[in-house]
XYZ file of C-alpha atoms in Angstrom:
212
model
C 32.678 -107.098 -39.253
C 33.575 -103.430 -39.171
C 31.760 -100.877 -37.116
C 31.594 -97.287 -38.301
C 30.229 -94.608 -35.997
C 28.514 -91.786 -37.743
C 27.417 -88.617 -35.998
C 26.201 -85.324 -37.243
C 26.973 -82.092 -35.449
C 24.992 -78.892 -36.166
C 27.251 -75.941 -35.538
C 24.449 -73.462 -36.157
C 22.701 -74.103 -32.884
C 22.864 -71.692 -29.971
C 25.319 -73.898 -28.144
C 28.020 -73.137 -30.699
C 27.323 -69.400 -31.016
C 29.215 -66.806 -28.978
C 27.266 -65.608 -25.951
C 25.209 -62.472 -26.484
C 24.980 -59.633 -24.028
C 21.465 -59.004 -22.754
C 19.687 -56.117 -24.440
C 19.120 -54.062 -21.284
C 22.762 -54.331 -20.209
C 23.951 -53.326 -23.660
C 21.566 -50.316 -23.586
C 22.891 -49.320 -20.157
C 26.508 -49.548 -21.282
C 25.743 -47.504 -24.381
C 24.125 -44.812 -22.223
C 27.112 -44.751 -19.903
C 29.502 -44.367 -22.809
C 27.459 -41.523 -24.298
C 27.159 -39.796 -20.918
C 30.889 -40.047 -20.340
C 31.535 -38.619 -23.803
C 29.152 -35.715 -23.157
C 30.722 -34.976 -19.776
C 34.180 -35.086 -21.302
C 33.098 -32.647 -24.011
C 31.591 -30.281 -21.422
C 34.718 -30.441 -19.285
C 36.835 -29.692 -22.326
C 34.652 -26.706 -23.251
C 34.809 -25.377 -19.688
C 38.567 -25.739 -19.659
C 38.892 -23.915 -22.976
C 36.536 -21.163 -21.784
C 38.454 -20.732 -18.560
C 41.763 -20.496 -20.367
C 40.272 -17.948 -22.760
C 38.808 -15.852 -19.908
C 42.102 -15.908 -18.053
C 43.917 -14.739 -21.168
C 41.384 -11.931 -21.716
C 41.636 -10.880 -18.059
C 45.398 -10.879 -18.216
C 45.397 -8.737 -21.344
C 42.916 -6.288 -19.776
C 45.015 -5.988 -16.638
C 48.078 -5.310 -18.707
C 46.205 -2.673 -20.710
C 44.976 -1.027 -17.520
C 48.477 -0.924 -16.095
C 49.747 0.595 -19.320
C 47.049 3.289 -19.272
C 47.706 4.062 -15.608
C 51.358 4.472 -16.377
C 50.560 6.826 -19.282
C 48.262 8.879 -17.063
C 50.925 9.121 -14.368
C 53.464 10.280 -16.918
C 51.087 12.917 -18.320
C 50.283 14.191 -14.824
C 53.983 14.546 -14.066
C 54.483 16.621 -17.208
C 51.510 18.928 -16.468
C 51.988 21.909 -14.147
C 50.310 21.707 -10.722
C 46.711 22.908 -10.620
C 46.008 26.185 -8.850
C 42.495 26.861 -7.575
C 41.080 30.231 -8.627
C 40.046 32.094 -5.433
C 37.128 33.760 -7.217
C 35.781 30.437 -8.484
C 36.231 28.946 -5.021
C 34.162 31.771 -3.491
C 31.470 31.331 -6.131
C 31.357 27.585 -5.412
C 31.021 28.200 -1.669
C 28.249 30.749 -2.250
C 26.403 28.301 -4.512
C 26.701 25.558 -1.887
C 25.363 27.883 0.825
C 22.473 28.907 -1.418
C 21.697 25.273 -2.136
C 21.673 24.418 1.573
C 19.370 27.346 2.329
C 17.028 26.294 -0.473
C 16.955 22.745 0.850
C 16.121 23.965 4.357
C 13.312 26.164 3.034
C 11.965 23.323 0.907
C 12.022 20.929 3.871
C 10.217 23.489 6.027
C 7.549 24.099 3.378
C 7.104 20.364 2.913
C 6.560 19.863 6.651
C 4.150 22.791 6.785
C 2.217 21.520 3.768
C 2.005 18.046 5.217
C 0.749 19.295 8.586
C -1.846 21.470 6.870
C -3.039 18.586 4.711
C -3.338 16.426 7.805
C -5.349 19.044 9.708
C -7.586 19.711 6.702
C -8.250 15.995 6.314
C -9.355 15.642 9.928
C -11.585 18.719 9.702
C -13.304 17.632 6.514
C -13.716 14.017 7.631
C -15.181 14.878 11.039
C -17.317 17.616 9.503
C -19.192 14.896 7.639
C -19.452 12.758 10.768
C -21.316 15.409 12.735
C -24.978 14.874 11.867
C -28.147 16.331 13.329
C -31.785 15.945 12.347
C -33.156 18.747 10.239
C -29.739 20.258 9.359
C -28.152 20.117 5.881
C -24.670 21.487 5.221
C -24.360 23.099 1.769
C -20.901 24.724 1.841
C -17.851 25.168 4.043
C -14.635 27.169 3.875
C -11.342 26.613 5.691
C -9.725 29.952 6.474
C -6.392 31.098 7.897
C -4.659 27.763 7.242
C -7.465 25.779 8.862
C -7.572 27.840 12.076
C -11.021 29.212 11.199
C -13.948 27.584 9.483
C -17.096 28.955 7.870
C -20.230 26.821 7.421
C -23.406 27.430 5.426
C -26.502 25.288 5.093
C -30.215 24.843 5.686
C -32.165 24.012 8.821
C -35.827 23.073 9.297
C -36.204 24.913 12.557
C -33.864 27.364 14.236
C -33.848 25.360 17.471
C -32.332 22.369 15.598
C -29.118 24.283 14.954
C -27.931 24.123 18.568
C -27.733 20.275 18.690
C -25.811 20.354 15.405
C -23.240 22.779 16.849
C -22.868 20.604 19.944
C -22.358 17.474 17.828
C -19.819 19.295 15.663
C -17.757 20.728 18.528
C -17.682 17.271 20.142
C -15.521 15.984 17.262
C -11.766 15.839 18.137
C -10.734 18.199 15.314
C -13.300 20.811 16.383
C -12.657 20.718 20.124
C -11.604 24.094 21.432
C -13.262 25.881 18.509
C -16.149 28.266 19.173
C -18.476 29.657 16.539
C -18.499 33.387 17.240
C -20.970 34.114 14.470
C -24.281 32.222 14.446
C -26.829 33.537 11.996
C -30.160 32.077 10.864
C -32.063 33.877 8.107
C -35.162 33.107 6.087
C -34.977 33.210 2.309
C -37.555 31.860 -0.139
C -39.441 30.141 2.680
C -36.285 28.264 3.735
C -34.159 28.801 6.812
C -30.482 29.252 6.040
C -27.788 29.208 8.701
C -24.329 30.706 8.791
C -21.605 29.676 11.269
C -18.180 31.257 11.558
C -15.397 30.864 14.123
C -14.111 34.367 13.387
C -15.244 37.279 15.479
C -17.870 39.421 13.744
C -16.951 42.799 12.364
C -18.065 45.782 14.396
C -20.335 47.092 11.643
C -21.917 43.731 10.658
C -25.560 43.152 11.725
C -25.840 39.809 13.498
C -28.703 38.140 15.272
C -27.314 35.604 17.741
C -29.520 32.539 17.894
C -32.447 34.390 16.265
C -34.074 34.637 12.880
C -33.619 37.549 10.527
C -36.569 38.364 8.298
């Protein structure tokens, strides 16, 4: 009796196939390869750019040296320069005039700034001095702010004195005295006039009174 062993083998199963790389590892390796290629390309471009810049810089330096040499040769061939005494005097006079103009301008700027500062304090503190029954209608700054002229209305003549006291108590008005104080009646209204300047000899003035 003969025995015959029969067996079937399926070579298409996974056991007989070559091992496959996992998908995530293959994706990672692909990314690494692409990154390395990109970095290599960038490095190559930087190298080429550097070589090109060095060549351009070298050529520019050579051109500059050549031009400097040409300039030196031309200067050697030219006769020495001689300064014209008349032009030198004119230049010195122009420089002196410029310096004088700058000094005058600086002085005028300082003066203008100081005047603006004093005017600002006068005007600001003029509005801060208030008294009942007194209304200021106009003012004038005279003699660069050294003198001041005020005009306005007052209900009663006796109310003007507290207003003057409140005004002269302001820092910008301290040391100032109103040498002209005039109250007059016009159209049934009392108008006052104050001035730090001394009155003229021929001007009629009623000190602290009322003119009809």
